[in-house]
One Martini backbone bead per residue (centre of mass of N, CA, C, O) as a GRO file, in nm:
protein
  254
    1PHE     BB    1   9.434  10.284   9.052
    2ARG     BB    2   9.293  10.506   9.048
    3ARG     BB    3   9.119  10.498   9.361
    4VAL     BB    4   9.363  10.540   9.490
    5LEU     BB    5   9.515  10.777   9.411
    6PHE     BB    6   9.160  10.980   9.458
    7ARG     BB    7   9.254  10.985   9.797
    8SER     BB    8   9.431  11.199   9.701
    9ASP     BB    9   9.571  11.547   9.618
   10ILE     BB   10   9.896  11.436   9.691
   11GLY     BB   11  10.147  11.311   9.557
   12ASN     BB   12  10.459  11.039   9.541
   13PHE     BB   13  10.639  11.106   9.221
   14GLY     BB   14  10.826  10.942   8.968
   15TRP     BB   15  10.846  11.121   8.642
   16ILE     BB   16  10.816  10.825   8.504
   17ASP     BB   17  10.500  10.826   8.647
   18ILE     BB   18  10.443  11.054   8.530
   19GLN     BB   19  10.476  10.935   8.215
   20ARG     BB   20  10.288  10.707   8.237
   21LEU     BB   21   9.987  10.789   8.328
   22ARG     BB   22   9.969  10.969   8.112
   23ASN     BB   23   9.932  10.786   7.869
   24GLN     BB   24   9.648  10.662   8.053
   25GLY     BB   25   9.498  10.928   8.114
   26VAL     BB   26   9.624  11.114   8.380
   27ASN     BB   27   9.636  11.452   8.507
   28LEU     BB   28   9.951  11.393   8.621
   29PHE     BB   29  10.213  11.597   8.762
   30GLY     BB   30  10.415  11.862   8.928
   31VAL     BB   31  10.490  12.077   9.169
   32GLY     BB   32  10.751  11.909   9.336
   33PRO     BB   33  11.042  11.873   9.483
   34PHE     BB   34  11.231  11.649   9.648
   35LEU     BB   35  11.451  11.454   9.547
   36GLN     BB   36  11.753  11.349   9.434
   37TRP     BB   37  11.919  11.238   9.204
   38GLY     BB   38  12.093  11.073   9.322
   39ALA     BB   39  12.155  10.893   9.659
   40ASP     BB   40  12.219  10.655   9.617
   41HIS     BB   41  12.359  10.377   9.650
   42VAL     BB   42  12.671  10.196   9.669
   43VAL     BB   43  12.751   9.861   9.910
   44VAL     BB   44  13.013   9.739  10.039
   45PRO     BB   45  13.245   9.597  10.270
   46ALA     BB   46  13.450   9.714  10.463
   47ASP     BB   47  13.696   9.479  10.318
   48SER     BB   48  13.659   9.588   9.986
   49LYS     BB   49  13.856   9.632   9.735
   50ALA     BB   50  13.704   9.827   9.601
   51LYS     BB   51  13.639  10.118   9.390
   52THR     BB   52  13.432  10.065   9.184
   53ILE     BB   53  13.289   9.869   8.906
   54GLY     BB   54  13.539   9.756   8.785
   55ASP     BB   55  13.584   9.581   9.022
   56LEU     BB   56  13.324   9.373   9.001
   57LYS     BB   57  13.433   9.135   8.854
   58GLY     BB   58  13.246   8.833   8.871
   59LYS     BB   59  13.060   9.008   9.121
   60LYS     BB   60  12.772   8.986   9.356
   61ILE     BB   61  12.495   9.222   9.276
   62GLY     BB   62  12.246   9.413   9.403
   63VAL     BB   63  11.920   9.474   9.354
   64PHE     BB   64  11.596   9.593   9.285
   65SER     BB   65  11.599   9.628   8.942
   66ARG     BB   66  11.646   9.573   8.598
   67THR     BB   67  11.449   9.885   8.573
   68ASN     BB   68  11.635  10.098   8.733
   69ILE     BB   69  11.792  10.416   8.709
   70ASP     BB   70  12.070  10.296   8.855
   71TRP     BB   71  12.055  10.061   8.653
   72ILE     BB   72  12.143  10.171   8.405
   73LEU     BB   73  12.388  10.397   8.525
   74ASP     BB   74  12.568  10.093   8.559
   75GLN     BB   75  12.575  10.025   8.265
   76ALA     BB   76  12.663  10.298   8.130
   77ILE     BB   77  12.963  10.301   8.289
   78ALA     BB   78  13.078  10.015   8.277
   79LYS     BB   79  13.080  10.039   7.934
   80ASN     BB   80  13.181  10.345   7.894
   81LYS     BB   81  13.435  10.313   8.142
   82TYR     BB   82  13.519   9.961   8.149
   83GLY     BB   83  13.426   9.759   7.990
   84LEU     BB   84  13.108   9.606   8.100
   85ASP     BB   85  12.876   9.396   8.072
   86VAL     BB   86  12.609   9.359   8.332
   87GLU     BB   87  12.523   9.039   8.255
   88LYS     BB   88  12.810   8.889   8.225
   89ASP     BB   89  13.005   9.074   8.425
   90PHE     BB   90  12.775   9.047   8.649
   91VAL     BB   91  12.585   8.856   8.956
   92VAL     BB   92  12.229   8.959   8.986
   93HIS     BB   93  12.025   9.051   9.280
   94GLU     BB   94  11.675   9.044   9.265
   95GLY     BB   95  11.559   9.254   9.502
   96ALA     BB   96  11.451   9.364   9.818
   97VAL     BB   97  11.658   9.608   9.985
   98GLY     BB   98  11.599   9.433  10.253
   99LEU     BB   99  11.737   9.131  10.158
  100LEU     BB  100  11.994   9.350  10.025
  101ARG     BB  101  12.120   9.394  10.286
  102GLY     BB  102  12.109   9.102  10.479
  103LEU     BB  103  12.357   9.005  10.214
  104ILE     BB  104  12.543   9.173  10.296
  105GLU     BB  105  12.570   9.186  10.589
  106SER     BB  106  12.607   8.851  10.564
  107GLY     BB  107  12.815   8.793  10.245
  108GLN     BB  108  12.640   8.747   9.981
  109LEU     BB  109  12.759   9.016   9.902
  110ASP     BB  110  12.985   9.242   9.695
  111ALA     BB  111  12.704   9.412   9.653
  112ALA     BB  112  12.498   9.711   9.695
  113HIS     BB  113  12.198   9.880   9.644
  114MET     BB  114  12.089  10.144   9.873
  115TYR     BB  115  11.900  10.371  10.035
  116ASN     BB  116  11.991  10.626  10.168
  117ASN     BB  117  11.847  10.599  10.463
  118LEU     BB  118  11.977  10.306  10.465
  119THR     BB  119  12.325  10.341  10.471
  120PRO     BB  120  12.389  10.508  10.807
  121ALA     BB  121  12.347  10.250  10.937
  122MET     BB  122  12.504  10.071  10.812
  123VAL     BB  123  12.796  10.263  10.835
  124ALA     BB  124  12.765  10.264  11.138
  125GLY     BB  125  12.799   9.945  11.198
  126GLY     BB  126  13.078   9.849  10.998
  127LYS     BB  127  12.932   9.600  10.763
  128VAL     BB  128  12.993   9.860  10.538
  129ARG     BB  129  13.049  10.084  10.241
  130VAL     BB  130  13.094  10.290  10.044
  131LEU     BB  131  13.157  10.346   9.696
  132TYR     BB  132  12.909  10.499   9.593
  133GLN     BB  133  12.740  10.776   9.431
  134MET     BB  134  12.464  10.854   9.221
  135ARG     BB  135  12.596  11.096   9.129
  136GLU     BB  136  12.866  11.055   9.032
  137ILE     BB  137  12.766  10.894   8.806
  138ILE     BB  138  12.600  11.188   8.714
  139GLU     BB  139  12.844  11.280   8.656
  140GLN     BB  140  13.056  11.152   8.466
  141LEU     BB  141  12.806  11.144   8.210
  142GLY     BB  142  12.685  11.454   8.216
  143LEU     BB  143  12.475  11.520   8.385
  144PRO     BB  144  12.181  11.653   8.558
  145GLU     BB  145  12.049  11.798   8.799
  146THR     BB  146  11.756  11.578   8.958
  147PRO     BB  147  11.478  11.486   9.023
  148GLN     BB  148  11.290  11.190   9.114
  149LEU     BB  149  11.098  11.316   9.336
  150MET     BB  150  10.735  11.430   9.329
  151TYR     BB  151  10.532  11.660   9.379
  152SER     BB  152  10.164  11.550   9.328
  153THR     BB  153   9.890  11.613   9.056
  154THR     BB  154   9.574  11.761   8.941
  155GLY     BB  155   9.447  11.942   8.711
  156GLU     BB  156   9.146  11.935   8.915
  157TYR     BB  157   9.267  12.028   9.160
  158ALA     BB  158   9.462  12.264   9.040
  159THR     BB  159   9.213  12.409   8.957
  160ALA     BB  160   9.004  12.402   9.235
  161HIS     BB  161   9.289  12.409   9.459
  162PRO     BB  162   9.500  12.593   9.432
  163GLN     BB  163   9.605  12.705   9.758
  164ASN     BB  164   9.642  12.404   9.848
  165VAL     BB  165   9.928  12.356   9.721
  166ARG     BB  166  10.061  12.634   9.834
  167ALA     BB  167  10.047  12.529  10.079
  168PHE     BB  168  10.195  12.279  10.098
  169LEU     BB  169  10.439  12.371   9.967
  170ALA     BB  170  10.513  12.578  10.205
  171ALA     BB  171  10.548  12.415  10.396
  172TYR     BB  172  10.770  12.185  10.286
  173ARG     BB  173  11.003  12.417  10.259
  174GLU     BB  174  10.988  12.447  10.588
  175GLY     BB  175  11.058  12.223  10.685
  176VAL     BB  176  11.318  12.220  10.506
  177GLU     BB  177  11.483  12.454  10.666
  178ILE     BB  178  11.445  12.231  10.950
  179LEU     BB  179  11.642  12.035  10.849
  180LYS     BB  180  11.897  12.264  10.785
  181THR     BB  181  11.923  12.418  11.048
  182LYS     BB  182  11.820  12.185  11.291
  183ASP     BB  183  11.959  11.977  11.452
  184ASP     BB  184  11.796  11.866  11.701
  185VAL     BB  185  11.530  11.714  11.514
  186TRP     BB  186  11.721  11.507  11.456
  187ASN     BB  187  11.789  11.415  11.744
  188GLU     BB  188  11.477  11.367  11.820
  189PHE     BB  189  11.366  11.172  11.563
  190GLY     BB  190  11.548  10.992  11.586
  191LYS     BB  191  11.560  10.869  11.883
  192GLN     BB  192  11.278  10.774  11.809
  193LEU     BB  193  11.414  10.542  11.570
  194GLU     BB  194  11.686  10.413  11.715
  195MET     BB  195  11.917  10.600  11.640
  196THR     BB  196  12.248  10.628  11.602
  197PRO     BB  197  12.473  10.943  11.576
  198ASP     BB  198  12.573  10.843  11.336
  199SER     BB  199  12.351  10.801  11.174
  200ILE     BB  200  12.217  11.070  11.225
  201GLN     BB  201  12.437  11.240  11.095
  202LEU     BB  202  12.445  11.099  10.826
  203LEU     BB  203  12.146  11.141  10.721
  204LYS     BB  204  12.164  11.490  10.780
  205GLU     BB  205  12.374  11.517  10.539
  206GLU     BB  206  12.238  11.375  10.307
  207MET     BB  207  11.936  11.532  10.312
  208ARG     BB  208  12.120  11.849  10.287
  209VAL     BB  209  12.093  11.786   9.982
  210ASP     BB  210  11.866  11.611   9.862
  211LEU     BB  211  11.681  11.817   9.925
  212TRP     BB  212  11.429  11.988   9.793
  213GLN     BB  213  11.232  12.292   9.700
  214THR     BB  214  11.253  12.375   9.427
  215PHE     BB  215  11.240  12.453   9.075
  216ARG     BB  216  11.426  12.512   8.878
  217PRO     BB  217  11.480  12.689   8.550
  218THR     BB  218  11.570  12.414   8.422
  219THR     BB  219  11.444  12.107   8.483
  220GLU     BB  220  11.300  12.049   8.258
  221ALA     BB  221  11.535  12.044   8.062
  222ASP     BB  222  11.710  11.799   8.258
  223ILE     BB  223  11.518  11.605   8.200
  224LYS     BB  224  11.475  11.551   7.945
  225LYS     BB  225  11.784  11.471   7.912
  226VAL     BB  226  11.786  11.199   8.109
  227SER     BB  227  11.552  11.072   7.907
  228GLU     BB  228  11.711  11.053   7.636
  229PHE     BB  229  11.932  10.890   7.787
  230LEU     BB  230  11.741  10.670   7.934
  231LEU     BB  231  11.656  10.564   7.641
  232LYS     BB  232  11.935  10.492   7.453
  233GLU     BB  233  12.003  10.275   7.687
  234ALA     BB  234  11.699  10.110   7.732
  235GLY     BB  235  11.445  10.231   7.616
  236PRO     BB  236  11.082  10.204   7.642
  237SER     BB  237  11.032   9.921   7.754
  238VAL     BB  238  11.184  10.030   8.082
  239LEU     BB  239  11.016  10.341   8.100
  240GLY     BB  240  10.708  10.299   7.914
  241PHE     BB  241  10.795  10.500   7.719
  242THR     BB  242  10.934  10.738   7.451
  243GLU     BB  243  10.821  10.996   7.540
  244LEU     BB  244  10.897  11.310   7.695
  245LYS     BB  245  10.690  11.499   7.742
  246ASP     BB  246  10.489  11.770   7.777
  247GLY     BB  247  10.342  11.854   8.165
  248PHE     BB  248  10.502  11.650   8.391
  249MET     BB  249  10.580  11.976   8.525
  250THR     BB  250  10.504  12.290   8.732
  251ARG     BB  251  10.582  12.627   8.858
  252ASP     BB  252  10.302  12.772   8.919
  253PHE     BB  253  10.329  12.730   9.271
  254GLN     BB  254  10.608  12.802   9.394
   0.00000   0.00000   0.00000
């Protein structure tokens, strides 16, 4: 794994993965945010009468993984708000996102977790609708807004080439600014990807909220608060660490 990691100087990792790697001796840390946690969705068939996760009792739900942090959120809200045990009260189907999409669009699932970049085309196709976005669950649980994915590098590379890290992040911020302000860019690349006008519009609106340009002053403390919640709900065996330690991110290169 280290050979693969070090073929690149900057990569994109979730903060959970960063801590797992740091526990294995890899001097990796986040230098800039990418995508906000809570961007993904739970979708249901378009004609479903469900309004909340509480309405899915006894139903078939597709998940990426039982250790995925979005599924941990579902477990928490189901237990704390609706008095449900997801392993007993739902029929859980675990699988790759492409499989889940096929199953729900063919009517074989009652709900499914779905990546935010796939949801717009599915909704525009008319077969599914969004039951809720994960950021709604985060808000209901009283958790702060945080990035889930970060651009990351090693301490060795950052020390040797700080100007490169800063230049990369500056270029990234410029790219996000273009996406947030110029509709023609979305239309141009959406057509290249053979997206429909409706799905382009939905994805554009979504990503303009989800993409972060810089860490906030409270981001590190906010992520630690989230990690404490996840450790309490799911435990170290699921997250792969017992504590989110200092050093997993830095604002020095913004």
